[in-house]
Tab-separated table of C-alpha atoms in Angstrom:
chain	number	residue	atom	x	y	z
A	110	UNK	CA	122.094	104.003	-11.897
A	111	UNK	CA	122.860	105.241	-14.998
A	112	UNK	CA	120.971	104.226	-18.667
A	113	UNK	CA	122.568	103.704	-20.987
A	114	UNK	CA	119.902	105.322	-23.704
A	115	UNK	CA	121.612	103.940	-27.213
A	116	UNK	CA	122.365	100.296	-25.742
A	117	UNK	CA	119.239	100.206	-24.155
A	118	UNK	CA	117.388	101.503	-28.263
A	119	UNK	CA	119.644	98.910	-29.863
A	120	UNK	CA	118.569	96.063	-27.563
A	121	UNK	CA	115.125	97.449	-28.604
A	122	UNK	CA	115.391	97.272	-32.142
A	123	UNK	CA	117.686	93.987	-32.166
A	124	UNK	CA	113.759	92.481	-30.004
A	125	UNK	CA	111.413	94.088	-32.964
A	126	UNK	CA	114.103	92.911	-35.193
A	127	UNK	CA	113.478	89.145	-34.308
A	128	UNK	CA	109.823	89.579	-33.859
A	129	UNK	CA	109.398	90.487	-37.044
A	130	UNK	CA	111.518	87.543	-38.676
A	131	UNK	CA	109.926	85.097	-36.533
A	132	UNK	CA	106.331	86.318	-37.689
A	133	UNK	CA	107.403	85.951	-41.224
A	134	UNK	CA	108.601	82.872	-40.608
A	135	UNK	CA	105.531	81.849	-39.025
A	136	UNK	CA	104.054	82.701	-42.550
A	137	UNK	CA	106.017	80.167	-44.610
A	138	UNK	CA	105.125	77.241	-44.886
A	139	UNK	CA	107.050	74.351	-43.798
A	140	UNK	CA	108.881	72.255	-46.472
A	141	UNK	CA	109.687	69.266	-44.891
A	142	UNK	CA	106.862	66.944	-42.577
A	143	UNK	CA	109.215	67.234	-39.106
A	144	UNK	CA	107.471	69.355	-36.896
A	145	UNK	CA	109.331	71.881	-35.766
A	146	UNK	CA	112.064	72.537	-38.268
A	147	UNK	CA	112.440	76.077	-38.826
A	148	UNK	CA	115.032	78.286	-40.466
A	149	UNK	CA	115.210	80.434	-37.067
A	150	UNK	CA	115.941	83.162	-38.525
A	151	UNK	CA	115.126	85.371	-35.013
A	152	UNK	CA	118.195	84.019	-34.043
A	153	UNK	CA	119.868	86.577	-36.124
A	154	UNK	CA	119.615	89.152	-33.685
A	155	UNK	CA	120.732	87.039	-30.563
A	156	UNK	CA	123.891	85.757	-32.375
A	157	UNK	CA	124.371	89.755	-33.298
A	158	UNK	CA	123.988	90.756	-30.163
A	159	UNK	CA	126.439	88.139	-28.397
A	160	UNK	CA	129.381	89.506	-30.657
A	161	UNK	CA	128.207	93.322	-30.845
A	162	UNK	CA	127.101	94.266	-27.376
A	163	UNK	CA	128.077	91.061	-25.069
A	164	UNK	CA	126.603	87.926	-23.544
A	165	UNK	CA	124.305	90.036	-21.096
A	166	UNK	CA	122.332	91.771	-23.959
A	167	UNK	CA	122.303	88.763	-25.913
A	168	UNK	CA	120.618	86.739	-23.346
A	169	UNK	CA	117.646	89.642	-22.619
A	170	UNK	CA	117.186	89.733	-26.623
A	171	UNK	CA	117.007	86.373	-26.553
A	172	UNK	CA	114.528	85.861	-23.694
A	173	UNK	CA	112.586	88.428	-24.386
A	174	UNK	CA	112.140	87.529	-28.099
A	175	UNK	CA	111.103	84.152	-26.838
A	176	UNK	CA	108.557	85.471	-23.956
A	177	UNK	CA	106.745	87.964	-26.540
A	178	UNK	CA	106.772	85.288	-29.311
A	179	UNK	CA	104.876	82.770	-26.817
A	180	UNK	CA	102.196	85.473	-26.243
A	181	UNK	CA	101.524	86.655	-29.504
A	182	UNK	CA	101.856	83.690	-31.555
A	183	UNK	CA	102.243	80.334	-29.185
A	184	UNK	CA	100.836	78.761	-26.176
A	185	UNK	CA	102.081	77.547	-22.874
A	186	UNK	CA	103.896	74.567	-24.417
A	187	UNK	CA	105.751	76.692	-27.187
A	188	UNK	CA	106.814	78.579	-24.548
A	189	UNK	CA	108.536	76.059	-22.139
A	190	UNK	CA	110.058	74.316	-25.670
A	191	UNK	CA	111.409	77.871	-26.724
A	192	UNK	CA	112.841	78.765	-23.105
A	193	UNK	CA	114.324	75.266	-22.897
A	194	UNK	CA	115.901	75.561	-26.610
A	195	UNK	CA	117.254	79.486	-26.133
A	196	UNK	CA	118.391	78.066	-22.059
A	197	UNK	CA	120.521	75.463	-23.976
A	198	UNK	CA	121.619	77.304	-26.763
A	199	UNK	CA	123.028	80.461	-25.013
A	200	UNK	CA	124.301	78.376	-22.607
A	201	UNK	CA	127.058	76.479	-25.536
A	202	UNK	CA	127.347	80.065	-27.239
A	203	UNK	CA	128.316	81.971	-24.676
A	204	UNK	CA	131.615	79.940	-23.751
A	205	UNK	CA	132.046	79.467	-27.629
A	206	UNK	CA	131.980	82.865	-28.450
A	207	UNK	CA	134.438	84.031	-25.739
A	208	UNK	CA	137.065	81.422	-26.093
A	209	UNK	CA	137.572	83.055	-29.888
A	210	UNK	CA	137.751	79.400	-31.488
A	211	UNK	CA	135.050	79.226	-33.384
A	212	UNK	CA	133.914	81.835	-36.209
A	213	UNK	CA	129.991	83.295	-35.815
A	214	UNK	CA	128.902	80.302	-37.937
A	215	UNK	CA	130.042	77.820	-35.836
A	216	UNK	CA	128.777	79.224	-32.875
A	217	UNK	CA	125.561	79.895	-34.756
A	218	UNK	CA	125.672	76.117	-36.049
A	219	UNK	CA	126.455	74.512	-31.904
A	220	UNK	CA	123.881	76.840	-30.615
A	221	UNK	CA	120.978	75.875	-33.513
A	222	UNK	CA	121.629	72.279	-32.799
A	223	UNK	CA	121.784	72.841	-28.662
A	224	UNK	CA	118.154	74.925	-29.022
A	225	UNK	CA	117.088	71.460	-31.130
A	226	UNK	CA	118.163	69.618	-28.191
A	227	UNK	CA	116.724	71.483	-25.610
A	228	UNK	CA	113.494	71.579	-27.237
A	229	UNK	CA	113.360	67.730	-27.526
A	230	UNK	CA	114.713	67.386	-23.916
A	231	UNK	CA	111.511	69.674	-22.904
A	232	UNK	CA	109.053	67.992	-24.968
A	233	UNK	CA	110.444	64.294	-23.362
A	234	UNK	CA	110.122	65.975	-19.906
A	235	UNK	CA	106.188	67.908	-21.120
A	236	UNK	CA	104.944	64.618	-22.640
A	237	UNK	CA	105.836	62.040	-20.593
A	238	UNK	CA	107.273	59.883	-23.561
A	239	UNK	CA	111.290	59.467	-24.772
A	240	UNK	CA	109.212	58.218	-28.288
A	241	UNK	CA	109.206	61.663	-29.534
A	242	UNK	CA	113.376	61.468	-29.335
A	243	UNK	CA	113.583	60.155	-32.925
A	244	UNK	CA	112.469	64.055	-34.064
A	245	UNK	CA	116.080	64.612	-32.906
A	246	UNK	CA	118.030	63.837	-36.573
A	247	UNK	CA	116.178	65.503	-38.319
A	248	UNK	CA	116.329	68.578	-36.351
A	249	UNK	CA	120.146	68.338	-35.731
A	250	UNK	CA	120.390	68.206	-39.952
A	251	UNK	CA	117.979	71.188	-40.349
A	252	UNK	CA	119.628	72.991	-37.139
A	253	UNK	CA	123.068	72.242	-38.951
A	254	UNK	CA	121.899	74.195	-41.795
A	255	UNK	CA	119.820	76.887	-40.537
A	256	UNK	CA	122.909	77.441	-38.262
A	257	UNK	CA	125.173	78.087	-41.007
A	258	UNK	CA	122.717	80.489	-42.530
A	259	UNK	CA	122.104	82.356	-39.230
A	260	UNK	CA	125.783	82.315	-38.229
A	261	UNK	CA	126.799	83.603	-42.324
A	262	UNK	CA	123.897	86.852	-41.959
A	263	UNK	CA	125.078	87.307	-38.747
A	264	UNK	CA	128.556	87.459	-39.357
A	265	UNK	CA	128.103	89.634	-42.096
A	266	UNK	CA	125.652	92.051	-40.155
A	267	UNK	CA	128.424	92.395	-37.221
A	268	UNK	CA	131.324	92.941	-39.401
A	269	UNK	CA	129.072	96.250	-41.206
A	270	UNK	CA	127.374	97.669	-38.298
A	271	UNK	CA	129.741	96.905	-35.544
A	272	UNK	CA	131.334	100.103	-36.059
A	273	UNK	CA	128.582	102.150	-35.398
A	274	UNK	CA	127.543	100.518	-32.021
């Protein structure tokens, strides 16, 4: 089997990449009272690696971002919400991205709001309660617009470091 040595770095750096903007998110302070809205900024480097290096690598950035994120910073439930929000969320990009409809943001924007989802879906399922669904506006608003933001610096980021790859 042969390694590929400069996929396998980028994949690397594209993991510390997200760590590090999902620490520094964990930093700011929230500025609404919804808990769990979050810019999601990690999600730079999955939606860079989906157009860059293909669904494969995009899917190990993104599960491993979420696995080391649960140990060093979450808990058991943060984990299953995470998994079930990147499971979702990959699972609308990936199609998105291939069929060539849809620029980065609004794959960026269907996959924030499909990690939203997911998360709510897993936290029905965790608590034993659908009374936690009402969470779900405001997190399809705020995944709206942190989607557009991801999906603009992502877009960006592929189209000046694609060539290089």
């Amino acid at each position: 089997m042969k390694i590929d040595t400069k996929k396998m770095t980028t994949l690397a750096l594209l993991v510390s990449v997200a760590m590090i903007l999902s620490y520094i998110e964990s930093l700011v302070p929230a500025f609404v009272a919804v808990p769990g809205v979050k810019l999601g900024l990690s999600n730079i480097a999955t939606v860079f690696a989906l157009y860059t290096l293909g669904w494969p690598s995009a899917i190990a950035v993104s599960l491993v971002r979420v696995l080391l994120s649960a140990l060093l910073f979450g808990n058991i439930p943060s984990l299953i919400f995470s998994i079930a929000g990147a499971a979702l969320a990959l699972a609308s990009m990936i199609p998105l991205s291939r069929l060539n409809l849809f620029t980065s943001i609004g794959v960026s924007v269907v996959g924030a709001v499909c990690h939203n989802i997911g998360q709510v879906l897993a936290a029905i399922i965790v608590m034993k309660t659908s009374g936690i669904a009402y969470y779900l506006i405001p997190l399809l608003f705020s995944g709206t617009i942190s989607g557009i933001v991801i999906g603009i610096v992502s877009g960006i980021l592929v189209e000046r470091i694609k060539k290089y790859l």
